[in-house]
PDB file of C-alpha atoms and ligand atoms in Angstrom:
ATOM      1  CA  MET V  50      85.002  73.849  94.483  1.00 48.00           C
ATOM      2  CA  ALA V  51      81.292  73.671  95.374  1.00 59.00           C
ATOM      3  CA  SER V  52      79.010  76.515  94.264  1.00 77.00           C
ATOM      4  CA  ALA V  53      78.290  79.335  96.717  1.00 88.00           C
ATOM      5  CA  PRO V  54      75.474  78.622  99.188  1.00 96.00           C
ATOM      6  CA  ARG V  55      72.084  80.317  98.652  1.00 97.00           C
ATOM      7  CA  PRO V  56      72.317  83.690 100.400  1.00 98.00           C
ATOM      8  CA  LEU V  57      70.248  84.684 103.432  1.00 98.00           C
ATOM      9  CA  VAL V  58      69.084  88.182 104.305  1.00 98.00           C
ATOM     10  CA  ALA V  59      67.874  88.175 107.917  1.00 99.00           C
ATOM     11  CA  GLY V  60      66.424  91.045 109.927  1.00 99.00           C
ATOM     12  CA  ASN V  61      67.203  91.305 113.632  1.00 98.00           C
ATOM     13  CA  TRP V  62      64.463  93.462 115.139  1.00 98.00           C
ATOM     14  CA  LYS V  63      66.190  93.528 118.550  1.00 98.00           C
ATOM     15  CA  MET V  64      63.870  94.989 121.259  1.00 98.00           C
ATOM     16  CA  ASN V  65      61.509  96.610 118.759  1.00 98.00           C
ATOM     17  CA  GLY V  66      57.988  95.688 117.762  1.00 98.00           C
ATOM     18  CA  LEU V  67      54.475  95.423 119.131  1.00 98.00           C
ATOM     19  CA  LYS V  68      51.452  93.514 117.852  1.00 97.00           C
ATOM     20  CA  ALA V  69      50.806  96.353 115.405  1.00 97.00           C
ATOM     21  CA  SER V  70      54.134  95.512 113.704  1.00 98.00           C
ATOM     22  CA  ARG V  71      52.439  92.550 112.045  1.00 97.00           C
ATOM     23  CA  ALA V  72      51.442  95.053 109.365  1.00 98.00           C
ATOM     24  CA  GLU V  73      55.130  95.697 108.552  1.00 98.00           C
ATOM     25  CA  LEU V  74      55.766  91.946 108.344  1.00 98.00           C
ATOM     26  CA  GLY V  75      52.774  91.730 106.013  1.00 98.00           C
ATOM     27  CA  LYS V  76      54.363  94.362 103.768  1.00 98.00           C
ATOM     28  CA  ILE V  77      57.643  92.434 103.704  1.00 98.00           C
ATOM     29  CA  ILE V  78      55.819  89.245 102.724  1.00 98.00           C
ATOM     30  CA  GLU V  79      53.769  90.975 100.026  1.00 98.00           C
ATOM     31  CA  GLY V  80      56.868  92.671  98.633  1.00 98.00           C
ATOM     32  CA  ALA V  81      58.801  89.392  98.578  1.00 98.00           C
ATOM     33  CA  LYS V  82      55.945  87.688  96.733  1.00 98.00           C
ATOM     34  CA  ALA V  83      55.556  90.499  94.202  1.00 98.00           C
ATOM     35  CA  ASN V  84      59.281  90.792  93.466  1.00 96.00           C
ATOM     36  CA  PRO V  85      60.996  87.477  94.228  1.00 96.00           C
ATOM     37  CA  VAL V  86      64.662  87.589  95.183  1.00 97.00           C
ATOM     38  CA  ALA V  87      67.325  84.910  94.795  1.00 98.00           C
ATOM     39  CA  CYS V  88      67.974  84.594  98.520  1.00 98.00           C
ATOM     40  CA  ASP V  89      66.307  83.284 101.659  1.00 98.00           C
ATOM     41  CA  LEU V  90      64.541  85.885 103.806  1.00 98.00           C
ATOM     42  CA  MET V  91      64.071  85.863 107.565  1.00 98.00           C
ATOM     43  CA  ILE V  92      62.744  88.207 110.236  1.00 99.00           C
ATOM     44  CA  CYS V  93      63.743  87.739 113.884  1.00 99.00           C
ATOM     45  CA  PRO V  94      61.185  89.614 116.023  1.00 98.00           C
ATOM     46  CA  PRO V  95      61.221  89.790 119.829  1.00 98.00           C
ATOM     47  CA  ALA V  96      60.016  86.583 121.514  1.00 98.00           C
ATOM     48  CA  THR V  97      56.606  88.082 122.291  1.00 98.00           C
ATOM     49  CA  LEU V  98      55.831  88.270 118.562  1.00 98.00           C
ATOM     50  CA  LEU V  99      57.286  84.941 117.451  1.00 98.00           C
ATOM     51  CA  GLU V 100      54.096  82.953 117.411  1.00 98.00           C
ATOM     52  CA  SER V 101      51.937  85.553 115.687  1.00 98.00           C
ATOM     53  CA  PHE V 102      54.674  86.356 113.145  1.00 98.00           C
ATOM     54  CA  ALA V 103      55.131  82.632 112.424  1.00 98.00           C
ATOM     55  CA  THR V 104      51.394  82.357 111.798  1.00 98.00           C
ATOM     56  CA  VAL V 105      51.383  85.364 109.451  1.00 98.00           C
ATOM     57  CA  ALA V 106      54.478  84.113 107.597  1.00 98.00           C
ATOM     58  CA  LEU V 107      53.387  80.474 107.257  1.00 97.00           C
ATOM     59  CA  GLY V 108      53.785  79.309 103.658  1.00 97.00           C
ATOM     60  CA  SER V 109      55.366  82.652 102.651  1.00 98.00           C
ATOM     61  CA  PRO V 110      58.929  83.332 101.405  1.00 98.00           C
ATOM     62  CA  VAL V 111      59.808  84.797 104.843  1.00 98.00           C
ATOM     63  CA  ALA V 112      61.070  82.537 107.649  1.00 98.00           C
ATOM     64  CA  ILE V 113      60.829  83.556 111.301  1.00 98.00           C
ATOM     65  CA  GLY V 114      63.745  83.384 113.733  1.00 99.00           C
ATOM     66  CA  ALA V 115      64.375  84.215 117.383  1.00 99.00           C
ATOM     67  CA  GLN V 116      67.093  86.393 118.927  1.00 98.00           C
ATOM     68  CA  ASP V 117      68.464  84.242 121.754  1.00 98.00           C
ATOM     69  CA  CYS V 118      67.861  80.947 123.572  1.00 98.00           C
ATOM     70  CA  HIS V 119      68.863  79.225 126.782  1.00 98.00           C
ATOM     71  CA  ALA V 120      71.188  76.237 126.423  1.00 98.00           C
ATOM     72  CA  GLU V 121      68.993  73.874 128.458  1.00 98.00           C
ATOM     73  CA  PRO V 122      65.749  72.425 127.065  1.00 98.00           C
ATOM     74  CA  VAL V 123      63.657  72.929 130.245  1.00 98.00           C
ATOM     75  CA  GLY V 124      64.180  73.858 133.893  1.00 98.00           C
ATOM     76  CA  ALA V 125      64.271  76.447 136.633  1.00 98.00           C
ATOM     77  CA  PHE V 126      65.580  79.372 134.592  1.00 98.00           C
ATOM     78  CA  THR V 127      63.216  82.243 135.277  1.00 98.00           C
ATOM     79  CA  GLY V 128      62.703  84.508 132.327  1.00 97.00           C
ATOM     80  CA  ASP V 129      64.649  82.356 129.873  1.00 98.00           C
ATOM     81  CA  ILE V 130      63.336  80.576 126.779  1.00 98.00           C
ATOM     82  CA  SER V 131      64.695  77.293 125.424  1.00 98.00           C
ATOM     83  CA  ALA V 132      65.408  76.490 121.792  1.00 98.00           C
ATOM     84  CA  GLU V 133      62.661  73.859 121.940  1.00 98.00           C
ATOM     85  CA  MET V 134      60.157  76.540 123.041  1.00 98.00           C
ATOM     86  CA  LEU V 135      61.202  78.822 120.181  1.00 98.00           C
ATOM     87  CA  ARG V 136      60.695  75.996 117.721  1.00 98.00           C
ATOM     88  CA  ASP V 137      57.316  75.272 119.308  1.00 98.00           C
ATOM     89  CA  ALA V 138      56.377  78.941 118.787  1.00 98.00           C
ATOM     90  CA  GLY V 139      57.171  78.647 115.075  1.00 98.00           C
ATOM     91  CA  ALA V 140      60.800  79.798 114.805  1.00 98.00           C
ATOM     92  CA  SER V 141      63.097  77.983 112.399  1.00 98.00           C
ATOM     93  CA  ALA V 142      66.277  79.747 113.520  1.00 98.00           C
ATOM     94  CA  VAL V 143      67.807  81.601 116.444  1.00 99.00           C
ATOM     95  CA  ILE V 144      70.529  84.243 116.673  1.00 99.00           C
ATOM     96  CA  VAL V 145      73.178  83.324 119.256  1.00 98.00           C
ATOM     97  CA  GLY V 146      76.111  85.332 120.593  1.00 98.00           C
ATOM     98  CA  HIS V 147      75.008  88.733 119.321  1.00 98.00           C
ATOM     99  CA  SER V 148      77.530  91.307 120.535  1.00 98.00           C
ATOM    100  CA  GLU V 149      74.794  93.128 122.449  1.00 98.00           C
ATOM    101  CA  ARG V 150      74.190  89.958 124.491  1.00 97.00           C
ATOM    102  CA  ARG V 151      77.897  89.262 124.842  1.00 97.00           C
ATOM    103  CA  ALA V 152      78.259  92.805 126.244  1.00 96.00           C
ATOM    104  CA  THR V 153      75.138  93.286 128.356  1.00 96.00           C
ATOM    105  CA  HIS V 154      74.597  89.664 129.464  1.00 96.00           C
ATOM    106  CA  ARG V 155      78.285  88.768 129.737  1.00 97.00           C
ATOM    107  CA  GLU V 156      77.900  85.815 127.375  1.00 98.00           C
ATOM    108  CA  SER V 157      81.175  83.938 126.833  1.00 98.00           C
ATOM    109  CA  ASP V 158      82.224  81.933 123.776  1.00 98.00           C
ATOM    110  CA  ALA V 159      81.443  78.774 125.760  1.00 98.00           C
ATOM    111  CA  ASP V 160      77.916  80.065 126.477  1.00 98.00           C
ATOM    112  CA  VAL V 161      77.456  80.810 122.782  1.00 98.00           C
ATOM    113  CA  LYS V 162      78.689  77.347 121.807  1.00 98.00           C
ATOM    114  CA  ALA V 163      76.196  75.758 124.221  1.00 98.00           C
ATOM    115  CA  LYS V 164      73.388  77.860 122.715  1.00 98.00           C
ATOM    116  CA  ALA V 165      74.380  76.951 119.137  1.00 98.00           C
ATOM    117  CA  SER V 166      74.373  73.288 120.140  1.00 97.00           C
ATOM    118  CA  ALA V 167      70.968  73.734 121.826  1.00 98.00           C
ATOM    119  CA  ALA V 168      69.618  75.205 118.595  1.00 98.00           C
ATOM    120  CA  ALA V 169      70.785  72.170 116.615  1.00 96.00           C
ATOM    121  CA  ARG V 170      69.305  69.851 119.253  1.00 96.00           C
ATOM    122  CA  ALA V 171      65.928  71.573 118.868  1.00 98.00           C
ATOM    123  CA  GLY V 172      66.070  71.501 115.067  1.00 97.00           C
ATOM    124  CA  LEU V 173      66.750  75.224 114.720  1.00 98.00           C
ATOM    125  CA  MET V 174      69.388  76.918 112.612  1.00 98.00           C
ATOM    126  CA  ALA V 175      71.807  78.964 114.745  1.00 98.00           C
ATOM    127  CA  ILE V 176      72.968  82.331 113.420  1.00 98.00           C
ATOM    128  CA  LEU V 177      76.208  82.633 115.368  1.00 98.00           C
ATOM    129  CA  CYS V 178      77.533  86.193 115.658  1.00 98.00           C
ATOM    130  CA  ILE V 179      81.181  87.149 115.948  1.00 98.00           C
ATOM    131  CA  GLY V 180      83.045  90.416 115.495  1.00 98.00           C
ATOM    132  CA  GLU V 181      85.768  92.667 116.817  1.00 98.00           C
ATOM    133  CA  THR V 182      85.505  95.886 118.815  1.00 98.00           C
ATOM    134  CA  ARG V 183      86.856  99.207 117.603  1.00 97.00           C
ATOM    135  CA  GLU V 184      89.848  98.870 119.945  1.00 98.00           C
ATOM    136  CA  GLU V 185      90.662  95.430 118.563  1.00 98.00           C
ATOM    137  CA  ARG V 186      90.395  96.678 114.966  1.00 98.00           C
ATOM    138  CA  GLU V 187      92.641  99.660 115.726  1.00 97.00           C
ATOM    139  CA  ALA V 188      95.168  97.409 117.456  1.00 98.00           C
ATOM    140  CA  GLY V 189      95.339  95.114 114.408  1.00 98.00           C
ATOM    141  CA  ALA V 190      93.835  92.309 116.492  1.00 98.00           C
ATOM    142  CA  THR V 191      90.717  91.652 114.385  1.00 98.00           C
ATOM    143  CA  LEU V 192      91.640  88.244 112.979  1.00 98.00           C
ATOM    144  CA  ALA V 193      92.977  87.046 116.325  1.00 98.00           C
ATOM    145  CA  ARG V 194      89.636  87.949 117.951  1.00 98.00           C
ATOM    146  CA  ILE V 195      87.665  86.243 115.175  1.00 98.00           C
ATOM    147  CA  GLU V 196      89.790  83.118 115.508  1.00 98.00           C
ATOM    148  CA  ARG V 197      89.291  83.021 119.285  1.00 98.00           C
ATOM    149  CA  GLN V 198      85.549  83.418 118.913  1.00 98.00           C
ATOM    150  CA  LEU V 199      85.335  80.677 116.290  1.00 97.00           C
ATOM    151  CA  ASP V 200      87.537  78.299 118.292  1.00 97.00           C
ATOM    152  CA  GLY V 201      85.454  78.904 121.409  1.00 98.00           C
ATOM    153  CA  SER V 202      81.936  78.955 119.997  1.00 97.00           C
ATOM    154  CA  LEU V 203      81.666  76.759 116.884  1.00 96.00           C
ATOM    155  CA  PRO V 204      79.695  73.566 117.520  1.00 93.00           C
ATOM    156  CA  ASP V 205      81.790  70.356 117.430  1.00 91.00           C
ATOM    157  CA  THR V 206      80.101  69.121 114.247  1.00 90.00           C
ATOM    158  CA  LEU V 207      79.342  71.537 111.448  1.00 93.00           C
ATOM    159  CA  ASP V 208      75.970  71.196 109.748  1.00 94.00           C
ATOM    160  CA  ALA V 209      75.395  73.792 107.023  1.00 94.00           C
ATOM    161  CA  GLN V 210      71.620  73.449 107.458  1.00 94.00           C
ATOM    162  CA  LYS V 211      71.896  74.228 111.161  1.00 95.00           C
ATOM    163  CA  LEU V 212      74.606  76.875 111.259  1.00 97.00           C
ATOM    164  CA  VAL V 213      75.120  80.336 109.789  1.00 98.00           C
ATOM    165  CA  ILE V 214      77.956  82.652 110.835  1.00 98.00           C
ATOM    166  CA  ALA V 215      77.323  86.401 111.048  1.00 98.00           C
ATOM    167  CA  TYR V 216      80.372  88.648 111.004  1.00 98.00           C
ATOM    168  CA  GLU V 217      79.293  91.832 112.763  1.00 98.00           C
ATOM    169  CA  PRO V 218      82.065  94.282 113.666  1.00 98.00           C
ATOM    170  CA  VAL V 219      80.840  95.766 116.961  1.00 98.00           C
ATOM    171  CA  TRP V 220      81.851  99.277 115.891  1.00 98.00           C
ATOM    172  CA  ALA V 221      79.739  99.045 112.734  1.00 98.00           C
ATOM    173  CA  ILE V 222      76.483  98.159 114.513  1.00 98.00           C
ATOM    174  CA  GLY V 223      73.993 101.013 114.532  1.00 97.00           C
ATOM    175  CA  THR V 224      76.697 103.580 113.767  1.00 98.00           C
ATOM    176  CA  GLY V 225      76.365 104.044 110.001  1.00 97.00           C
ATOM    177  CA  LEU V 226      80.020 102.988 109.724  1.00 97.00           C
ATOM    178  CA  THR V 227      81.036  99.975 107.655  1.00 97.00           C
ATOM    179  CA  PRO V 228      84.386  98.325 107.052  1.00 97.00           C
ATOM    180  CA  THR V 229      85.947  98.712 103.619  1.00 97.00           C
ATOM    181  CA  VAL V 230      85.144  96.048 101.053  1.00 98.00           C
ATOM    182  CA  LYS V 231      88.771  94.911 101.396  1.00 98.00           C
ATOM    183  CA  ASP V 232      88.421  94.481 105.160  1.00 98.00           C
ATOM    184  CA  VAL V 233      85.136  92.565 104.808  1.00 98.00           C
ATOM    185  CA  ALA V 234      86.754  90.307 102.189  1.00 98.00           C
ATOM    186  CA  GLU V 235      89.722  89.644 104.466  1.00 98.00           C
ATOM    187  CA  VAL V 236      87.607  88.635 107.463  1.00 98.00           C
ATOM    188  CA  HIS V 237      85.138  86.534 105.452  1.00 98.00           C
ATOM    189  CA  ALA V 238      87.988  84.680 103.702  1.00 98.00           C
ATOM    190  CA  PHE V 239      89.547  84.043 107.113  1.00 98.00           C
ATOM    191  CA  ILE V 240      86.260  82.666 108.488  1.00 98.00           C
ATOM    192  CA  ARG V 241      85.783  80.464 105.414  1.00 98.00           C
ATOM    193  CA  LYS V 242      89.272  79.048 105.785  1.00 97.00           C
ATOM    194  CA  ARG V 243      88.610  78.225 109.421  1.00 97.00           C
ATOM    195  CA  LEU V 244      85.263  76.579 108.564  1.00 97.00           C
ATOM    196  CA  LEU V 245      86.925  74.440 105.885  1.00 96.00           C
ATOM    197  CA  LYS V 246      89.645  73.260 108.293  1.00 92.00           C
ATOM    198  CA  GLY V 247      88.732  69.632 108.960  1.00 84.00           C
ATOM    199  CA  ASN V 248      85.313  70.125 107.337  1.00 89.00           C
ATOM    200  CA  GLU V 249      86.061  70.097 103.609  1.00 87.00           C
ATOM    201  CA  ARG V 250      82.597  68.755 102.827  1.00 86.00           C
ATOM    202  CA  THR V 251      80.446  71.128 104.892  1.00 93.00           C
ATOM    203  CA  GLY V 252      82.691  74.129 105.572  1.00 95.00           C
ATOM    204  CA  GLY V 253      82.052  75.602 102.133  1.00 96.00           C
ATOM    205  CA  ALA V 254      78.277  75.334 102.496  1.00 97.00           C
ATOM    206  CA  VAL V 255      77.975  77.269 105.789  1.00 97.00           C
ATOM    207  CA  ARG V 256      76.696  80.753 105.018  1.00 98.00           C
ATOM    208  CA  ILE V 257      78.705  83.715 106.285  1.00 98.00           C
ATOM    209  CA  LEU V 258      76.598  86.872 106.647  1.00 98.00           C
ATOM    210  CA  TYR V 259      77.879  90.407 107.041  1.00 98.00           C
ATOM    211  CA  GLY V 260      76.111  92.622 109.597  1.00 98.00           C
ATOM    212  CA  GLY V 261      76.587  96.232 110.719  1.00 98.00           C
ATOM    213  CA  SER V 262      74.925  99.295 109.156  1.00 98.00           C
ATOM    214  CA  VAL V 263      73.716  97.435 106.063  1.00 98.00           C
ATOM    215  CA  LYS V 264      71.374  99.714 104.091  1.00 98.00           C
ATOM    216  CA  PRO V 265      69.807  99.583 100.619  1.00 98.00           C
ATOM    217  CA  ALA V 266      72.510 102.038  99.479  1.00 98.00           C
ATOM    218  CA  ASN V 267      75.476  99.823 100.448  1.00 98.00           C
ATOM    219  CA  ALA V 268      73.941  96.323 100.230  1.00 98.00           C
ATOM    220  CA  ARG V 269      74.897  95.574  96.652  1.00 98.00           C
ATOM    221  CA  GLU V 270      78.543  96.438  97.240  1.00 98.00           C
ATOM    222  CA  LEU V 271      78.795  94.485 100.515  1.00 98.00           C
ATOM    223  CA  MET V 272      76.862  91.474  99.183  1.00 98.00           C
ATOM    224  CA  GLY V 273      79.157  91.415  96.163  1.00 98.00           C
ATOM    225  CA  VAL V 274      82.224  90.617  98.277  1.00 98.00           C
ATOM    226  CA  ALA V 275      83.595  87.070  97.971  1.00 97.00           C
ATOM    227  CA  ASP V 276      82.343  84.747 100.736  1.00 98.00           C
ATOM    228  CA  VAL V 277      79.620  87.189 101.818  1.00 98.00           C
ATOM    229  CA  ASN V 278      76.538  84.986 101.652  1.00 98.00           C
ATOM    230  CA  GLY V 279      73.960  87.499 102.831  1.00 98.00           C
ATOM    231  CA  ALA V 280      73.318  90.038 105.561  1.00 98.00           C
ATOM    232  CA  LEU V 281      72.152  90.303 109.150  1.00 98.00           C
ATOM    233  CA  VAL V 282      70.323  93.624 109.253  1.00 98.00           C
ATOM    234  CA  GLY V 283      69.339  95.594 112.348  1.00 98.00           C
ATOM    235  CA  GLY V 284      67.726  99.034 112.048  1.00 98.00           C
ATOM    236  CA  ALA V 285      66.998  98.860 108.319  1.00 98.00           C
ATOM    237  CA  SER V 286      65.022  95.610 108.749  1.00 98.00           C
ATOM    238  CA  LEU V 287      62.285  97.421 110.697  1.00 98.00           C
ATOM    239  CA  LYS V 288      60.969  99.059 107.519  1.00 98.00           C
ATOM    240  CA  ALA V 289      59.691  96.776 104.759  1.00 98.00           C
ATOM    241  CA  GLU V 290      60.930  99.125 102.055  1.00 98.00           C
ATOM    242  CA  ASP V 291      64.491  99.180 103.393  1.00 98.00           C
ATOM    243  CA  PHE V 292      64.636  95.460 104.174  1.00 98.00           C
ATOM    244  CA  LEU V 293      63.373  94.584 100.693  1.00 98.00           C
ATOM    245  CA  GLY V 294      65.730  97.171  99.223  1.00 98.00           C
ATOM    246  CA  ILE V 295      68.635  95.298 100.816  1.00 98.00           C
ATOM    247  CA  ALA V 296      67.377  91.887  99.634  1.00 98.00           C
ATOM    248  CA  ALA V 297      67.124  93.382  96.134  1.00 98.00           C
ATOM    249  CA  ALA V 298      70.934  93.086  96.001  1.00 98.00           C
ATOM    250  CA  TYR V 299      70.110  89.475  95.067  1.00 98.00           C
ATOM    251  CA  ARG V 300      67.800  90.241  92.199  1.00 91.00           C
TER     252      ARG V 300
HETATM  253  P1  LIG T1434      72.405  97.667 112.352  1.00 59.04           P
HETATM  254  O1  LIG T1434      72.031  97.114 110.974  1.00 59.04           O
HETATM  255  O2  LIG T1434      71.330  98.501 112.944  1.00 59.04           O
HETATM  256  O3  LIG T1434      73.753  98.278 112.326  1.00 59.04           O
HETATM  257  O4  LIG T1434      72.502  96.373 113.322  1.00 59.04           O
HETATM  258  C1  LIG T1434      73.230  95.268 112.933  1.00 59.04           C
HETATM  259  C2  LIG T1434      72.954  94.161 113.881  1.00 59.04           C
HETATM  260  O5  LIG T1434      73.314  94.226 115.044  1.00 59.04           O
HETATM  261  C3  LIG T1434      72.202  92.998 113.386  1.00 59.04           C
HETATM  262  O6  LIG T1434      72.255  91.941 114.278  1.00 59.04           O
END
């Protein structure tokens, strides 16, 4: 079996950050240079900060990603931003299908698949988010939901350089709650199995991140679970100290 892929710790800043936040990015970069970690690092700021963050992070150990894209490359889509535009602004990745967008923008699995494909078309890595709700977990329907989301939103061809999966249980986001290590292991093993189906060569190289209330205090335990290849971090990624404290799980 191939060796585990290099982990990725990515910060999703959501709708947080103004120009002054460049100072926090600077602290993350300085910290990553001073104490190197054995994982890739990425910050996904709001679109307004992409270009300036990409400039600050150029040549540093921190990559810059975006939080969403439109599926089309150009056109009459007021307010939307294409994957090509994100790349042009300096992003190397884009989050697609975050549960907050699935909920508040009614994004379907088909929409998410189109966005993941748009990312690949533009040369961006897609961080494709999936995860069950509390009701689904309590009903024992977690794996069925994960399977449906993967079937409906995975791009037709898997490219480990262009695709990362993020398992984010909706009920664990911003709540301080996390699944047990056993539950994380079960879902990640299930995702890995599905990725390997028909893709023996690339399925093992696609990184599967865990996201949902990851903090410095629980990162080492969560990152130690089999088939957890990093983290997608919300709130704790806004503070350099916390974000670097999470990445330190890979030191
Ligand atoms: P929190 O880390 O704040 O729970 O958010 C997780 C998340 O939604 C990352 O995309």
